[in-house]
Amino acid sequence: MSSDDAVKQAVLQAIPPELSGMVRSVSMRDGVATVIADAGGLGRSAAAQLQRELEEAASPVAGVNEVRVALMADKVQRQIVVIGSGKGGVGKSTLTANLAVALAKSGRKVGVVDADIYGPSQSVLLNAADTKLRAEGKMLIPHESEYGVKMVSMGQLVEAGKAIAWRGPMVGSALGQLMEADWGETDLLLVDLPPGTGDVQLTMLQKFKPTGAVVVSTPQDLALIDATRAIDLFRQAQVPIVGIVENMSGYQCPSCGEVSEPFGQGGAEAAATAIEVPFLGHVPLAMEIRIASDDGKPPAASEGALGAPFAEIAAQLQQWLGQSAMNYTG
């Protein structure tokens, strides 16, 4: 056995058992130990720690003058779905949070990007209002909520109640930092867009090329007009429309049980048919959803009846994403 081979065997023996399964090869030449390890599925911080531990294990071995660690990582094929609306106040953020929770319950590795820079609310909806995002270098580390959903939000970067008075370029830069956070194994990002068709939407569509878009509307005629504008923007950007969700669809009186329709009935479903996009379902106008959302307890996290509409919409989205992935790879 040559001296290099002997040192190589010593390096292999020095690597802790819990790390040895990640090591793909070790080579020695002129006192330089090269360790190739599999870092697939590791986030940036975990991969850096793996590199440090391998260097620390190999460095003390006699005959090793330098350690070089090369990490291999399979690139995650990450899908991006934007949740949009033509106007505010239609429950887009609540839908985003609950879809994310429902998808996480089904086993999907999902993250939420709160792209509503001026009016972030995901930190409240996912019970992370008291958390602050940290960064490694220039990369943000997403917060992992108690519901298994990773998230980033301007609400975790600025003081509560503080106005964000930024012009377009600064907003675009902030969006880029949120999108390019260290998502690790996350394979699906749900992006809670601000209402309307402005700078954030254009930056998102042009730079990040979403896989698809879900549009949220109430049954109200005015909301449907604005939702149609949002759909037109996505179509112009060649972003496929997953479908329309009708939120605040019917209100059941908690005292008498009578159902009323304060925003009309079936308008979004009819509009979906008229403009030939899928209809994904109704979410009722319920006091319990509002209270749970304000408390950071998404109804989709429970097994109760209030979580059922979100689970059904999430299942349709999951099916659409699967078909989209098949079309992409095929």
mmCIF file of C-alpha atoms in Angstrom:
data_model
loop_
_atom_site.group_PDB
_atom_site.id
_atom_site.type_symbol
_atom_site.label_atom_id
_atom_site.label_comp_id
_atom_site.label_asym_id
_atom_site.label_seq_id
_atom_site.Cartn_x
_atom_site.Cartn_y
_atom_site.Cartn_z
ATOM 1 C CA MET A 1 0.000 0.000 0.000
ATOM 2 C CA SER A 2 1.397 3.407 -0.972
ATOM 3 C CA SER A 3 1.770 6.159 1.585
ATOM 4 C CA ASP A 4 -1.112 8.094 -0.047
ATOM 5 C CA ASP A 5 -3.352 5.032 0.210
ATOM 6 C CA ALA A 6 -2.464 4.633 3.870
ATOM 7 C CA VAL A 7 -3.280 8.260 4.613
ATOM 8 C CA LYS A 8 -6.517 7.927 2.652
ATOM 9 C CA GLN A 9 -7.586 4.982 4.834
ATOM 10 C CA ALA A 10 -6.687 6.968 7.940
ATOM 11 C CA VAL A 11 -8.851 9.868 6.748
ATOM 12 C CA LEU A 12 -11.799 7.521 6.124
ATOM 13 C CA GLN A 13 -11.439 6.103 9.630
ATOM 14 C CA ALA A 14 -11.261 9.606 11.136
ATOM 15 C CA ILE A 15 -14.605 10.665 9.658
ATOM 16 C CA PRO A 16 -17.383 10.237 12.281
ATOM 17 C CA PRO A 17 -19.893 7.431 11.559
ATOM 18 C CA GLU A 18 -22.787 9.903 11.354
ATOM 19 C CA LEU A 19 -21.026 11.673 8.463
ATOM 20 C CA SER A 20 -19.496 8.699 6.683
ATOM 21 C CA GLY A 21 -22.753 7.885 4.884
ATOM 22 C CA MET A 22 -22.554 11.260 3.115
ATOM 23 C CA VAL A 23 -18.975 10.756 1.925
ATOM 24 C CA ARG A 24 -18.793 9.589 -1.677
ATOM 25 C CA SER A 25 -15.023 9.446 -2.092
ATOM 26 C CA VAL A 26 -11.685 10.388 -0.524
ATOM 27 C CA SER A 27 -8.478 10.861 -2.474
ATOM 28 C CA MET A 28 -4.936 11.801 -1.433
ATOM 29 C CA ARG A 29 -2.216 13.439 -3.465
ATOM 30 C CA ASP A 30 0.866 15.353 -2.336
ATOM 31 C CA GLY A 31 -0.505 15.836 1.155
ATOM 32 C CA VAL A 32 -3.866 17.159 -0.066
ATOM 33 C CA ALA A 33 -6.958 15.193 1.047
ATOM 34 C CA THR A 34 -9.966 15.712 -1.221
ATOM 35 C CA VAL A 35 -13.276 14.645 0.297
ATOM 36 C CA ILE A 36 -16.374 14.546 -1.896
ATOM 37 C CA ALA A 37 -19.658 14.459 0.055
ATOM 38 C CA ASP A 38 -23.345 14.442 -0.817
ATOM 39 C CA ALA A 39 -25.105 17.548 0.493
ATOM 40 C CA GLY A 40 -28.340 16.937 -1.404
ATOM 41 C CA GLY A 41 -31.350 18.264 0.498
ATOM 42 C CA LEU A 42 -29.258 20.320 2.920
ATOM 43 C CA GLY A 43 -29.780 24.031 3.283
ATOM 44 C CA ARG A 44 -26.869 26.427 2.986
ATOM 45 C CA SER A 45 -26.155 26.521 6.744
ATOM 46 C CA ALA A 46 -26.316 22.726 7.144
ATOM 47 C CA ALA A 47 -24.059 22.219 4.126
ATOM 48 C CA ALA A 48 -21.524 24.672 5.549
ATOM 49 C CA GLN A 49 -21.568 22.809 8.854
ATOM 50 C CA LEU A 50 -21.011 19.499 7.044
ATOM 51 C CA GLN A 51 -18.011 21.005 5.264
ATOM 52 C CA ARG A 52 -16.521 22.288 8.535
ATOM 53 C CA GLU A 53 -16.962 18.962 10.312
ATOM 54 C CA LEU A 54 -15.318 17.017 7.485
ATOM 55 C CA GLU A 55 -12.391 19.427 7.426
ATOM 56 C CA GLU A 56 -12.006 19.173 11.214
ATOM 57 C CA ALA A 57 -12.103 15.366 11.061
ATOM 58 C CA ALA A 58 -9.493 15.020 8.294
ATOM 59 C CA SER A 59 -7.065 17.808 9.215
ATOM 60 C CA PRO A 60 -5.403 16.113 12.233
ATOM 61 C CA VAL A 61 -4.570 12.920 10.277
ATOM 62 C CA ALA A 62 -0.824 12.411 9.908
ATOM 63 C CA GLY A 63 0.279 13.093 6.350
ATOM 64 C CA VAL A 64 -2.562 15.521 5.608
ATOM 65 C CA ASN A 65 -1.337 19.049 4.944
ATOM 66 C CA GLU A 66 -4.540 20.403 3.412
ATOM 67 C CA VAL A 67 -8.176 19.326 3.249
ATOM 68 C CA ARG A 68 -10.453 20.172 0.354
ATOM 69 C CA VAL A 69 -14.135 19.334 0.705
ATOM 70 C CA ALA A 70 -16.355 19.285 -2.384
ATOM 71 C CA LEU A 71 -20.098 19.116 -1.784
ATOM 72 C CA MET A 72 -22.490 17.675 -4.335
ATOM 73 C CA ALA A 73 -26.115 18.685 -4.215
ATOM 74 C CA ASP A 74 -29.033 17.832 -6.452
ATOM 75 C CA LYS A 75 -30.784 21.007 -7.505
ATOM 76 C CA VAL A 76 -34.314 21.121 -6.153
ATOM 77 C CA GLN A 77 -36.907 21.449 -8.893
ATOM 78 C CA ARG A 78 -38.938 24.110 -7.140
ATOM 79 C CA GLN A 79 -42.400 25.081 -8.325
ATOM 80 C CA ILE A 80 -43.764 28.583 -7.719
ATOM 81 C CA VAL A 81 -47.466 29.353 -7.464
ATOM 82 C CA VAL A 82 -48.571 32.959 -7.079
ATOM 83 C CA ILE A 83 -51.822 33.761 -5.258
ATOM 84 C CA GLY A 84 -53.256 36.975 -6.643
ATOM 85 C CA SER A 85 -56.311 39.177 -6.779
ATOM 86 C CA GLY A 86 -57.292 42.308 -8.606
ATOM 87 C CA LYS A 87 -58.158 44.150 -5.407
ATOM 88 C CA GLY A 88 -57.537 43.981 -1.675
ATOM 89 C CA GLY A 89 -59.828 42.664 1.025
ATOM 90 C CA VAL A 90 -60.855 39.431 -0.696
ATOM 91 C CA GLY A 91 -59.000 37.059 1.673
ATOM 92 C CA LYS A 92 -56.037 36.246 -0.560
ATOM 93 C CA SER A 93 -53.523 36.072 2.303
ATOM 94 C CA THR A 94 -55.767 33.856 4.428
ATOM 95 C CA LEU A 95 -56.201 31.494 1.494
ATOM 96 C CA THR A 96 -52.434 31.409 0.886
ATOM 97 C CA ALA A 97 -51.633 30.508 4.499
ATOM 98 C CA ASN A 98 -54.289 27.806 4.672
ATOM 99 C CA LEU A 99 -53.343 26.275 1.319
ATOM 100 C CA ALA A 100 -49.738 26.092 2.521
ATOM 101 C CA VAL A 101 -50.762 24.383 5.763
ATOM 102 C CA ALA A 102 -53.035 21.928 3.943
ATOM 103 C CA LEU A 103 -50.271 21.071 1.464
ATOM 104 C CA ALA A 104 -47.762 20.597 4.299
ATOM 105 C CA LYS A 105 -50.191 18.221 6.018
ATOM 106 C CA SER A 106 -50.271 16.162 2.832
ATOM 107 C CA GLY A 107 -46.482 15.840 2.941
ATOM 108 C CA ARG A 108 -45.491 18.617 0.560
ATOM 109 C CA LYS A 109 -42.369 20.631 1.441
ATOM 110 C CA VAL A 110 -43.884 24.075 1.095
ATOM 111 C CA GLY A 111 -42.821 27.633 1.807
ATOM 112 C CA VAL A 112 -44.704 30.933 1.809
ATOM 113 C CA VAL A 113 -43.285 34.178 0.454
ATOM 114 C CA ASP A 114 -45.212 37.183 1.725
ATOM 115 C CA ALA A 115 -44.701 39.415 -1.300
ATOM 116 C CA ASP A 116 -47.220 42.002 -0.082
ATOM 117 C CA ILE A 117 -44.325 44.290 0.830
ATOM 118 C CA TYR A 118 -46.436 47.233 2.000
ATOM 119 C CA GLY A 119 -49.037 45.187 3.896
ATOM 120 C CA PRO A 120 -47.498 41.900 5.071
ATOM 121 C CA SER A 121 -49.763 39.610 7.078
ATOM 122 C CA GLN A 122 -48.385 36.079 6.789
ATOM 123 C CA SER A 123 -46.414 36.405 10.023
ATOM 124 C CA VAL A 124 -49.720 36.898 11.847
ATOM 125 C CA LEU A 125 -51.616 34.211 9.954
ATOM 126 C CA LEU A 126 -48.886 31.597 10.577
ATOM 127 C CA ASN A 127 -48.330 32.613 14.215
ATOM 128 C CA ALA A 128 -44.874 34.091 13.648
ATOM 129 C CA ALA A 129 -45.554 37.750 14.502
ATOM 130 C CA ASP A 130 -42.962 37.708 17.280
ATOM 131 C CA THR A 131 -40.197 36.153 15.162
ATOM 132 C CA LYS A 132 -37.420 37.932 13.285
ATOM 133 C CA LEU A 133 -35.680 36.567 10.233
ATOM 134 C CA ARG A 134 -31.950 36.020 10.464
ATOM 135 C CA ALA A 135 -29.473 36.013 7.614
ATOM 136 C CA GLU A 136 -26.257 34.238 6.758
ATOM 137 C CA GLY A 137 -24.230 36.582 4.623
ATOM 138 C CA LYS A 138 -26.777 38.182 2.307
ATOM 139 C CA MET A 139 -29.157 35.214 2.345
ATOM 140 C CA LEU A 140 -32.252 35.132 4.551
ATOM 141 C CA ILE A 141 -33.016 31.988 6.546
ATOM 142 C CA PRO A 142 -36.778 31.274 6.401
ATOM 143 C CA HIS A 143 -38.692 30.830 9.635
ATOM 144 C CA GLU A 144 -40.230 27.376 10.039
ATOM 145 C CA SER A 145 -43.710 27.744 11.478
ATOM 146 C CA GLU A 146 -45.277 25.281 13.871
ATOM 147 C CA TYR A 147 -47.439 24.082 10.966
ATOM 148 C CA GLY A 148 -44.513 22.715 8.949
ATOM 149 C CA VAL A 149 -44.488 25.673 6.564
ATOM 150 C CA LYS A 150 -41.358 27.749 6.004
ATOM 151 C CA MET A 151 -41.990 31.439 5.487
ATOM 152 C CA VAL A 152 -40.443 34.842 4.877
ATOM 153 C CA SER A 153 -42.261 38.128 5.314
ATOM 154 C CA MET A 154 -41.451 41.810 5.569
ATOM 155 C CA GLY A 155 -43.484 41.590 8.763
ATOM 156 C CA GLN A 156 -40.491 39.729 10.238
ATOM 157 C CA LEU A 157 -37.985 42.350 9.091
ATOM 158 C CA VAL A 158 -39.543 45.687 10.056
ATOM 159 C CA GLU A 159 -40.982 47.031 13.265
ATOM 160 C CA ALA A 160 -44.669 46.256 13.745
ATOM 161 C CA GLY A 161 -46.869 49.112 12.547
ATOM 162 C CA LYS A 162 -44.025 50.877 10.766
ATOM 163 C CA ALA A 163 -44.889 52.154 7.280
ATOM 164 C CA ILE A 164 -42.709 50.930 4.409
ATOM 165 C CA ALA A 165 -42.301 53.935 2.109
ATOM 166 C CA TRP A 166 -40.255 52.439 -0.721
ATOM 167 C CA ARG A 167 -40.182 53.130 -4.425
ATOM 168 C CA GLY A 168 -40.276 50.437 -7.100
ATOM 169 C CA PRO A 169 -36.554 49.496 -7.282
ATOM 170 C CA MET A 170 -36.327 48.971 -3.510
ATOM 171 C CA VAL A 171 -39.473 46.858 -3.541
ATOM 172 C CA GLY A 172 -38.042 44.744 -6.351
ATOM 173 C CA SER A 173 -34.815 44.244 -4.407
ATOM 174 C CA ALA A 174 -36.729 43.206 -1.287
ATOM 175 C CA LEU A 175 -38.801 40.742 -3.295
ATOM 176 C CA GLY A 176 -35.634 39.209 -4.716
ATOM 177 C CA GLN A 177 -34.211 38.668 -1.217
ATOM 178 C CA LEU A 178 -37.419 37.001 -0.049
ATOM 179 C CA MET A 179 -37.613 34.710 -3.063
ATOM 180 C CA GLU A 180 -33.922 33.791 -2.962
ATOM 181 C CA ALA A 181 -33.847 32.858 0.721
ATOM 182 C CA ASP A 182 -32.246 29.568 1.789
ATOM 183 C CA TRP A 183 -35.234 27.314 1.104
ATOM 184 C CA GLY A 184 -33.332 24.034 1.368
ATOM 185 C CA GLU A 185 -35.518 21.072 0.348
ATOM 186 C CA THR A 186 -38.644 23.188 -0.097
ATOM 187 C CA ASP A 187 -40.053 22.189 -3.478
ATOM 188 C CA LEU A 188 -43.081 24.493 -3.620
ATOM 189 C CA LEU A 189 -43.339 28.210 -2.912
ATOM 190 C CA LEU A 190 -46.721 29.897 -2.536
ATOM 191 C CA VAL A 191 -46.325 33.617 -3.145
ATOM 192 C CA ASP A 192 -48.862 35.926 -1.529
ATOM 193 C CA LEU A 193 -48.923 38.806 -4.001
ATOM 194 C CA PRO A 194 -50.171 42.282 -3.132
ATOM 195 C CA PRO A 195 -53.480 43.246 -4.725
ATOM 196 C CA GLY A 196 -53.479 44.840 -8.155
ATOM 197 C CA THR A 197 -51.122 44.674 -11.119
ATOM 198 C CA GLY A 198 -48.121 46.773 -10.117
ATOM 199 C CA ASP A 199 -44.342 46.582 -9.693
ATOM 200 C CA VAL A 200 -44.247 43.497 -7.456
ATOM 201 C CA GLN A 201 -46.412 41.490 -9.837
ATOM 202 C CA LEU A 202 -44.360 42.490 -12.869
ATOM 203 C CA THR A 203 -41.060 41.696 -11.146
ATOM 204 C CA MET A 204 -42.365 38.336 -9.994
ATOM 205 C CA LEU A 205 -43.692 37.338 -13.411
ATOM 206 C CA GLN A 206 -40.655 38.510 -15.356
ATOM 207 C CA LYS A 207 -37.846 37.393 -13.044
ATOM 208 C CA PHE A 208 -39.126 34.269 -11.320
ATOM 209 C CA LYS A 209 -41.414 32.728 -13.976
ATOM 210 C CA PRO A 210 -44.144 31.195 -11.779
ATOM 211 C CA THR A 211 -45.410 27.705 -12.532
ATOM 212 C CA GLY A 212 -49.011 28.838 -12.150
ATOM 213 C CA ALA A 213 -51.388 31.373 -10.623
ATOM 214 C CA VAL A 214 -54.427 31.078 -8.357
ATOM 215 C CA VAL A 215 -56.818 34.048 -8.404
ATOM 216 C CA VAL A 216 -59.033 34.889 -5.425
ATOM 217 C CA SER A 217 -62.292 36.824 -5.618
ATOM 218 C CA THR A 218 -65.490 37.351 -3.678
ATOM 219 C CA PRO A 219 -68.803 36.791 -5.492
ATOM 220 C CA GLN A 220 -69.224 40.578 -5.727
ATOM 221 C CA ASP A 221 -69.332 42.004 -9.268
ATOM 222 C CA LEU A 222 -66.703 44.678 -8.546
ATOM 223 C CA ALA A 223 -64.254 42.101 -7.185
ATOM 224 C CA LEU A 224 -64.832 39.892 -10.225
ATOM 225 C CA ILE A 225 -64.006 42.748 -12.591
ATOM 226 C CA ASP A 226 -60.681 43.251 -10.814
ATOM 227 C CA ALA A 227 -60.006 39.500 -10.664
ATOM 228 C CA THR A 228 -60.448 39.360 -14.438
ATOM 229 C CA ARG A 229 -57.766 42.043 -14.785
ATOM 230 C CA ALA A 230 -55.387 39.950 -12.687
ATOM 231 C CA ILE A 231 -56.057 36.927 -14.881
ATOM 232 C CA ASP A 232 -55.390 39.021 -17.978
ATOM 233 C CA LEU A 233 -52.008 40.085 -16.539
ATOM 234 C CA PHE A 234 -51.030 36.466 -15.849
ATOM 235 C CA ARG A 235 -52.092 35.455 -19.338
ATOM 236 C CA GLN A 236 -50.065 38.257 -20.904
ATOM 237 C CA ALA A 237 -47.038 36.987 -18.953
ATOM 238 C CA GLN A 238 -47.835 33.432 -20.129
ATOM 239 C CA VAL A 239 -48.351 32.164 -16.582
ATOM 240 C CA PRO A 240 -50.868 29.292 -16.573
ATOM 241 C CA ILE A 241 -54.004 29.885 -14.506
ATOM 242 C CA VAL A 242 -54.582 27.115 -11.973
ATOM 243 C CA GLY A 243 -58.063 28.441 -11.265
ATOM 244 C CA ILE A 244 -60.319 30.844 -9.374
ATOM 245 C CA VAL A 245 -61.352 30.558 -5.722
ATOM 246 C CA GLU A 246 -64.550 32.201 -4.509
ATOM 247 C CA ASN A 247 -63.938 33.473 -0.978
ATOM 248 C CA MET A 248 -66.516 34.838 1.496
ATOM 249 C CA SER A 249 -69.103 32.689 -0.213
ATOM 250 C CA GLY A 250 -72.176 32.571 1.986
ATOM 251 C CA TYR A 251 -72.561 33.434 5.667
ATOM 252 C CA GLN A 252 -74.276 31.171 8.173
ATOM 253 C CA CYS A 253 -75.728 32.999 11.158
ATOM 254 C CA PRO A 254 -74.260 31.417 14.319
ATOM 255 C CA SER A 255 -77.530 32.096 16.209
ATOM 256 C CA CYS A 256 -80.277 30.987 13.854
ATOM 257 C CA GLY A 257 -78.344 28.975 11.282
ATOM 258 C CA GLU A 258 -79.824 30.891 8.352
ATOM 259 C CA VAL A 259 -77.473 31.297 5.362
ATOM 260 C CA SER A 260 -77.247 34.701 3.682
ATOM 261 C CA GLU A 261 -75.182 35.961 0.736
ATOM 262 C CA PRO A 262 -73.890 39.458 1.636
ATOM 263 C CA PHE A 263 -71.515 39.523 -1.358
ATOM 264 C CA GLY A 264 -73.770 37.716 -3.817
ATOM 265 C CA GLN A 265 -73.750 34.081 -4.832
ATOM 266 C CA GLY A 266 -71.751 32.037 -7.330
ATOM 267 C CA GLY A 267 -70.279 35.017 -9.144
ATOM 268 C CA ALA A 268 -66.706 33.737 -9.234
ATOM 269 C CA GLU A 269 -67.826 30.305 -10.400
ATOM 270 C CA ALA A 270 -69.868 31.868 -13.205
ATOM 271 C CA ALA A 271 -66.951 34.123 -14.155
ATOM 272 C CA ALA A 272 -64.602 31.133 -14.284
ATOM 273 C CA THR A 273 -66.920 29.451 -16.734
ATOM 274 C CA ALA A 274 -67.275 32.594 -18.831
ATOM 275 C CA ILE A 275 -63.529 33.180 -19.186
ATOM 276 C CA GLU A 276 -62.739 29.468 -19.437
ATOM 277 C CA VAL A 277 -60.569 28.915 -16.383
ATOM 278 C CA PRO A 278 -61.038 26.180 -13.758
ATOM 279 C CA PHE A 279 -63.123 26.889 -10.677
ATOM 280 C CA LEU A 280 -61.385 25.549 -7.557
ATOM 281 C CA GLY A 281 -64.083 25.974 -4.946
ATOM 282 C CA HIS A 282 -65.878 28.124 -2.372
ATOM 283 C CA VAL A 283 -64.638 29.278 1.037
ATOM 284 C CA PRO A 284 -67.423 30.498 3.338
ATOM 285 C CA LEU A 285 -67.589 33.827 5.118
ATOM 286 C CA ALA A 286 -67.269 32.507 8.672
ATOM 287 C CA MET A 287 -66.575 34.272 11.941
ATOM 288 C CA GLU A 288 -64.552 31.272 13.094
ATOM 289 C CA ILE A 289 -62.124 31.616 10.157
ATOM 290 C CA ARG A 290 -61.575 35.288 10.964
ATOM 291 C CA ILE A 291 -60.973 34.621 14.668
ATOM 292 C CA ALA A 292 -58.656 31.679 14.039
ATOM 293 C CA SER A 293 -56.701 33.666 11.449
ATOM 294 C CA ASP A 294 -56.222 36.628 13.797
ATOM 295 C CA ASP A 295 -54.953 34.181 16.434
ATOM 296 C CA GLY A 296 -52.446 32.584 14.048
ATOM 297 C CA LYS A 297 -54.321 29.275 13.994
ATOM 298 C CA PRO A 298 -55.088 28.422 10.341
ATOM 299 C CA PRO A 299 -58.305 26.371 10.096
ATOM 300 C CA ALA A 300 -56.543 24.082 7.621
ATOM 301 C CA ALA A 301 -54.358 22.838 10.486
ATOM 302 C CA SER A 302 -57.389 21.262 12.160
ATOM 303 C CA GLU A 303 -59.590 18.378 11.102
ATOM 304 C CA GLY A 304 -62.771 20.417 11.546
ATOM 305 C CA ALA A 305 -65.309 21.434 8.942
ATOM 306 C CA LEU A 306 -63.732 24.880 8.497
ATOM 307 C CA GLY A 307 -60.555 23.301 7.192
ATOM 308 C CA ALA A 308 -62.338 21.170 4.589
ATOM 309 C CA PRO A 309 -62.649 23.825 1.821
ATOM 310 C CA PHE A 310 -58.929 24.588 2.046
ATOM 311 C CA ALA A 311 -58.034 20.894 1.945
ATOM 312 C CA GLU A 312 -60.178 20.388 -1.156
ATOM 313 C CA ILE A 313 -58.631 23.366 -2.968
ATOM 314 C CA ALA A 314 -55.138 22.226 -1.924
ATOM 315 C CA ALA A 315 -55.838 18.769 -3.348
ATOM 316 C CA GLN A 316 -56.810 20.293 -6.701
ATOM 317 C CA LEU A 317 -53.686 22.452 -6.679
ATOM 318 C CA GLN A 318 -51.559 19.409 -5.873
ATOM 319 C CA GLN A 319 -53.095 17.518 -8.776
ATOM 320 C CA TRP A 320 -52.500 20.449 -11.131
ATOM 321 C CA LEU A 321 -48.877 20.739 -10.016
ATOM 322 C CA GLY A 322 -48.324 17.043 -10.598
ATOM 323 C CA GLN A 323 -49.666 17.323 -14.120
ATOM 324 C CA SER A 324 -47.567 20.450 -14.700
ATOM 325 C CA ALA A 325 -44.426 18.593 -13.586
ATOM 326 C CA MET A 326 -45.243 15.702 -15.920
ATOM 327 C CA ASN A 327 -45.661 18.099 -18.839
ATOM 328 C CA TYR A 328 -42.357 19.781 -17.972
ATOM 329 C CA THR A 329 -40.363 16.559 -17.774
ATOM 330 C CA GLY A 330 -42.180 14.944 -20.667
#
